[in-house]
Short mmCIF file of C-alpha atoms in Angstrom, two decimals:
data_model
loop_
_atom_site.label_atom_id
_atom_site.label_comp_id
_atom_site.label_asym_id
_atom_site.label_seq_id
_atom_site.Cartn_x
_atom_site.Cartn_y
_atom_site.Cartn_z
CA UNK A 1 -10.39 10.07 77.84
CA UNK A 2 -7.74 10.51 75.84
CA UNK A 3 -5.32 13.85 75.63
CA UNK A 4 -1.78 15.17 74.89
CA UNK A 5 0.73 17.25 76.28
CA UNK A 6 3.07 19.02 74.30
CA UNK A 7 5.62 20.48 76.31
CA UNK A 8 7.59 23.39 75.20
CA UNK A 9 5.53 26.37 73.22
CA UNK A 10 8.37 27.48 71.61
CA UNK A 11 11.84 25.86 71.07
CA UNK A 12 14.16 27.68 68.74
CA UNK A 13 17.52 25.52 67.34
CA UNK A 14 20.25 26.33 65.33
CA UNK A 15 20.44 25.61 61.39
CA UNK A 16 22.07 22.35 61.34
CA UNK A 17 21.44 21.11 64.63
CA UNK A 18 18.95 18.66 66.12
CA UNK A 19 15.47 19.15 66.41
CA UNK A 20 13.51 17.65 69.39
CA UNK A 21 9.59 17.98 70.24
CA UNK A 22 8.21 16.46 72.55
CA UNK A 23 4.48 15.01 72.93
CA UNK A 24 3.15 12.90 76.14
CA UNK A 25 0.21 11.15 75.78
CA UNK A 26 -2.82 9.93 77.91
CA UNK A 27 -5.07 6.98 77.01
CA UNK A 28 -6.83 4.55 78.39
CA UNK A 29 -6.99 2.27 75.27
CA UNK A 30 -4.49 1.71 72.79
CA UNK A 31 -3.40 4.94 70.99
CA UNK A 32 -2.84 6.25 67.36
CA UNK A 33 -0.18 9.28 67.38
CA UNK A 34 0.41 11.84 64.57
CA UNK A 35 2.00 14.79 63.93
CA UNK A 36 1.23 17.50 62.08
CA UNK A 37 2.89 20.93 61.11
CA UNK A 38 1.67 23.77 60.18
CA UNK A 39 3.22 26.71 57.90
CA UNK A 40 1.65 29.90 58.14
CA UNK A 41 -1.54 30.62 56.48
CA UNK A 42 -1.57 26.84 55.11
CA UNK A 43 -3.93 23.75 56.12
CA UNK A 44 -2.27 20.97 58.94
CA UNK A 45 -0.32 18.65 56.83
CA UNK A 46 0.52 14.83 57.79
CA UNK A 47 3.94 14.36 59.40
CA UNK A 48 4.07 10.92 60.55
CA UNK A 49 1.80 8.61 62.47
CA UNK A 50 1.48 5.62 65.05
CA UNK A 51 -0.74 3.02 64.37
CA UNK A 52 0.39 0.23 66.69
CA UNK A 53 2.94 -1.15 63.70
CA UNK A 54 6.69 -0.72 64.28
CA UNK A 55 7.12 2.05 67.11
CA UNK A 56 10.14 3.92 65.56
CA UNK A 57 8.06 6.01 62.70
CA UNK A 58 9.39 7.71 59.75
CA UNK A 59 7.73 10.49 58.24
CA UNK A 60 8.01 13.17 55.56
CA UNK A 61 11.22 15.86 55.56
CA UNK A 62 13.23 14.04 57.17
CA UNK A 63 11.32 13.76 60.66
CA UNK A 64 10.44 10.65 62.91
CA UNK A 65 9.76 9.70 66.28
CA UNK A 66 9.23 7.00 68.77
CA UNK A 67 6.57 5.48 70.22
CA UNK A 68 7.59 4.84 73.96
CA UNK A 69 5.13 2.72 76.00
CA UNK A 70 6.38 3.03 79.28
CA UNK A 71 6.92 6.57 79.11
CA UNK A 72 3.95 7.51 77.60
CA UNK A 73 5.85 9.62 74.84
CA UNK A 74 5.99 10.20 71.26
CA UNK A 75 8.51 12.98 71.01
CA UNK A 76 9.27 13.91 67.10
CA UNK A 77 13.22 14.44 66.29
CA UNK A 78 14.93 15.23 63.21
CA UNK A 79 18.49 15.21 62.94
CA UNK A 80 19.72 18.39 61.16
CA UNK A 81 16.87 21.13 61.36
CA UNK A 82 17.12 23.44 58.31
CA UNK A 83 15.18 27.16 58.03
CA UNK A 84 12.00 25.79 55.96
CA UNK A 85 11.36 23.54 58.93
CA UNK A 86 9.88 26.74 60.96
CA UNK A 87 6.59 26.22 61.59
CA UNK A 88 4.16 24.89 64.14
CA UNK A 89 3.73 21.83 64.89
CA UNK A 90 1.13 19.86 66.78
CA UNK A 91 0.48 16.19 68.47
CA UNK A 92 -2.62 14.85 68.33
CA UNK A 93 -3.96 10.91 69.74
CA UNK A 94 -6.85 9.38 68.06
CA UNK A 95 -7.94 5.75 69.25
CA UNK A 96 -9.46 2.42 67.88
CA UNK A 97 -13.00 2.92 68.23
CA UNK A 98 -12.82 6.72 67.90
CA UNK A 99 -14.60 7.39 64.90
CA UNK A 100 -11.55 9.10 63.45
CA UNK A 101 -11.77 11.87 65.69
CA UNK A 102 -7.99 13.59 66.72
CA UNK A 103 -7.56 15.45 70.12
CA UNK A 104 -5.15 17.37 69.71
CA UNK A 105 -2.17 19.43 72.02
CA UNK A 106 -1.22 22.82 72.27
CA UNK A 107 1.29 23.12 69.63
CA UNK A 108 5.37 24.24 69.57
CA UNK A 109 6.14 26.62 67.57
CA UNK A 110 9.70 26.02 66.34
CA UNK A 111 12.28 28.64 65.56
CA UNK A 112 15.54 27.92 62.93
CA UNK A 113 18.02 30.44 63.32
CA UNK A 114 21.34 30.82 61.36
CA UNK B 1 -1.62 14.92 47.38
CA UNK B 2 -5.61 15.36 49.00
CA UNK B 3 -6.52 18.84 48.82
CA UNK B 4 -9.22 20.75 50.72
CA UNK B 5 -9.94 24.27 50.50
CA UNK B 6 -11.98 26.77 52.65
CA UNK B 7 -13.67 30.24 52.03
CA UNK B 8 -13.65 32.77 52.98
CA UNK B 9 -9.99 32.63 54.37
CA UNK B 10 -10.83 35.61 56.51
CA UNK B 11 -14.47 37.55 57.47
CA UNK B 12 -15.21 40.30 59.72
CA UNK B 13 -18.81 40.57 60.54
CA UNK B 14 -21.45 42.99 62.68
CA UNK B 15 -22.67 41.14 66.17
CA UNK B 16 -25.83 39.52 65.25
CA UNK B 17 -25.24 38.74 61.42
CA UNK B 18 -24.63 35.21 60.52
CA UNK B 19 -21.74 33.93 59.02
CA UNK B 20 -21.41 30.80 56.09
CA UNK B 21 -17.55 29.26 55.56
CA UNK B 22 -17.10 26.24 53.15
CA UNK B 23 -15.22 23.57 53.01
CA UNK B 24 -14.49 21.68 50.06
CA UNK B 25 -12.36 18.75 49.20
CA UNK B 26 -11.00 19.58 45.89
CA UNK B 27 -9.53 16.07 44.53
CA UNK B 28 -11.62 13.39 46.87
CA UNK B 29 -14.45 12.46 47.97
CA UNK B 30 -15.49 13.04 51.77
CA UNK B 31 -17.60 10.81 53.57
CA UNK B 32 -16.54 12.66 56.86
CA UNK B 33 -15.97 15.88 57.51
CA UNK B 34 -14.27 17.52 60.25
CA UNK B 35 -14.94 21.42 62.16
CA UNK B 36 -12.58 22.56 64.52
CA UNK B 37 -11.68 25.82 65.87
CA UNK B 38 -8.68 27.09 67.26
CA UNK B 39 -8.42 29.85 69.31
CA UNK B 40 -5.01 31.93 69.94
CA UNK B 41 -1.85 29.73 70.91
CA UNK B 42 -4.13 26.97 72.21
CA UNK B 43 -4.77 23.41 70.25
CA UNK B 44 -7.71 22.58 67.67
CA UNK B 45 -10.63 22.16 69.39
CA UNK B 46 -13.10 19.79 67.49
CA UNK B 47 -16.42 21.33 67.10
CA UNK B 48 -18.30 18.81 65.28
CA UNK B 49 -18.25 15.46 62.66
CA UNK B 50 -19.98 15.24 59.48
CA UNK B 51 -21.24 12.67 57.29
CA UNK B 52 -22.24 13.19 54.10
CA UNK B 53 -26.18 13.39 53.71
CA UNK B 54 -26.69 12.80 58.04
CA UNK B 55 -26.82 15.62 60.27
CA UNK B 56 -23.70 16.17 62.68
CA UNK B 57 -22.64 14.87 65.69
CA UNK B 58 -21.47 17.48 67.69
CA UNK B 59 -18.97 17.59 70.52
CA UNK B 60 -20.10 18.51 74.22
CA UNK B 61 -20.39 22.25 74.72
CA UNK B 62 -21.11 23.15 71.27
CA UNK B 63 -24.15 24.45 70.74
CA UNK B 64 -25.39 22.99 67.24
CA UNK B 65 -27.98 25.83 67.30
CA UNK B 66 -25.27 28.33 66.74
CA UNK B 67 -22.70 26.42 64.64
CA UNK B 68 -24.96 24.83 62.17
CA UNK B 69 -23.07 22.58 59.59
CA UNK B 70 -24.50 21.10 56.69
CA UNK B 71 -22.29 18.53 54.73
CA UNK B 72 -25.19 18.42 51.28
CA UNK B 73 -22.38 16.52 49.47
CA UNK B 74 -19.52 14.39 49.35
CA UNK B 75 -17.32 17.22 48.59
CA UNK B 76 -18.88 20.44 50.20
CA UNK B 77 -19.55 21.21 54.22
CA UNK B 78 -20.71 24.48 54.91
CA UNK B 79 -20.22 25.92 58.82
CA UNK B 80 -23.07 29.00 59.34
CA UNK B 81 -22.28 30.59 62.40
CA UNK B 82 -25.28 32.37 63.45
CA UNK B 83 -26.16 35.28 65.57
CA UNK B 84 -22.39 35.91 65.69
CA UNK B 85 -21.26 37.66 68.88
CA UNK B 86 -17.73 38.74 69.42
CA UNK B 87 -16.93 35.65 71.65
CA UNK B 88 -17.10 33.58 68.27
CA UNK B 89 -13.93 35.46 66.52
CA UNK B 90 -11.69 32.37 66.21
CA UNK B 91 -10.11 30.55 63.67
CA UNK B 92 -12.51 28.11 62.03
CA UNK B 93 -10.57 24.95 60.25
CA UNK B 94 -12.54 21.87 58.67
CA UNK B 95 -10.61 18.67 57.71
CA UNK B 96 -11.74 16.28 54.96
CA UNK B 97 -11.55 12.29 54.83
CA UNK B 98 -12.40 9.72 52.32
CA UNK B 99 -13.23 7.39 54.69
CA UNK B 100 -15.08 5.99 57.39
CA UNK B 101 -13.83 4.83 60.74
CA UNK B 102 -10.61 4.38 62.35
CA UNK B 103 -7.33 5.48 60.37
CA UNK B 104 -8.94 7.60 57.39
CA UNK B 105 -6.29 10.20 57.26
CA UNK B 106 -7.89 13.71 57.06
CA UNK B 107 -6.75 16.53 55.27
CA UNK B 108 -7.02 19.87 56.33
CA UNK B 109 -8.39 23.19 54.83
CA UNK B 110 -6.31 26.51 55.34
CA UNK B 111 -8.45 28.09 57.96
CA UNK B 112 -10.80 30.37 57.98
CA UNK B 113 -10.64 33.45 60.43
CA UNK B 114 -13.78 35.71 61.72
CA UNK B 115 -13.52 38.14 63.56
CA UNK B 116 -16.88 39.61 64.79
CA UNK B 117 -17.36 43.13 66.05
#
């Protein structure tokens, strides 16, 4: 079975400074890893994603992260947060074989402050 | 880019009354459709997958007797969730993809929440 930890419900960071999420994974077959963020009162929108190409992913607005084997992690970072990156954003692992389907974590909230 | 839309965005309903949100994929086609449901500060929860023109597979737990989704084309699923009892208030998201298989990216709709009394 496949699942993901997102630790940290809330992280809050200051205007300017750098933005880390983490996301720990559990597979046992090869994983796909996205994120996702959501603004309020919108749809989940496409961050970046793992597919088993390069492990250092780039994404949209400025966000990637890094597919890390041994430690099971694909924490998102982004250098210099700025206030429209408030929002929630969520982990999920699909797999090869999966029939699309996403399982997804718990979601961090993050908080931009001046 | 793909967008997918969902209404109501918000329904209150009586205990017992049944309840119809749709999701539509404005600008694609969807062979797949997604239902999830999300309850307060915990993740999406997938409820069910839906092909276009086959019934759904639904995940363990969910009772398809309740949470009956019809995806009638490739750009409409409806969720009818029937007999509604209070446990039920949640938010209600579908996602859309224009694919099959592994790797179809899906696109979400905004949400829909119901709140039964």
């Amino acid at each position: 079975a496949q699942s993901v930890t997102q630790l940290g419900s809330h992280v809050s960071v200051s205007e300017g400074a750098l933005v880390l999420l983490r996301c720990n994974y559990s597979s046992s077959v090869p994983p796909y890893l996205f994120w996702y963020v959501q603004y309020p009162n919108q749809g989940l929108q496409l961050l970046l994603k793992y597919t088993s190409a390069a492990t250092l992913v780039k994404g949209i607005n400025g966000f990637e992260a890094e597919f890390k084997k041994s430690e099971t992690s694909f924490h998102l970072t982004k250098p210099s947060a700025h206030m429209s990156d408030a929002a929630e954003y969520f982990c999920a692992v699909s797999w090869k074989g999966g029939g699309n389907k996403l399982t997804f974590g718990t979601g961090t909230q993050l908080k931009v402050e001046l | 880019g793909a967008v997918v839309s969902q209404h109501p965005s918000w329904v209150i309903c009586k205990s017992g009354t049944s309840v119809k949100i749709e999701c539509r994929s404005l600008d694609f086609q969807a062979t797949t459709m997604f239902w999830y449901r999300q309850f307060p500060k915990q993740s999406l929860m997938l409820m069910a997958t839906s092909n276009e023109g086959s019934k759904a597979t639904y995940e363990q737990g969910v009772e398809k007797d309740k949470f009956l989704i019809n995806h009638a084309s490739l750009t409409l699923s409806t969720l009818t969730v029937t007999s509604a009892h209070p446990e039920d208030s949640s938010f209600y998201i579908c996602s859309a993809s224009p694919g099959l298989g592994d790797f179809n990216e899906q696109f979400f709709g905004p949400g829909t929440r119901l709140t039964v009394l």
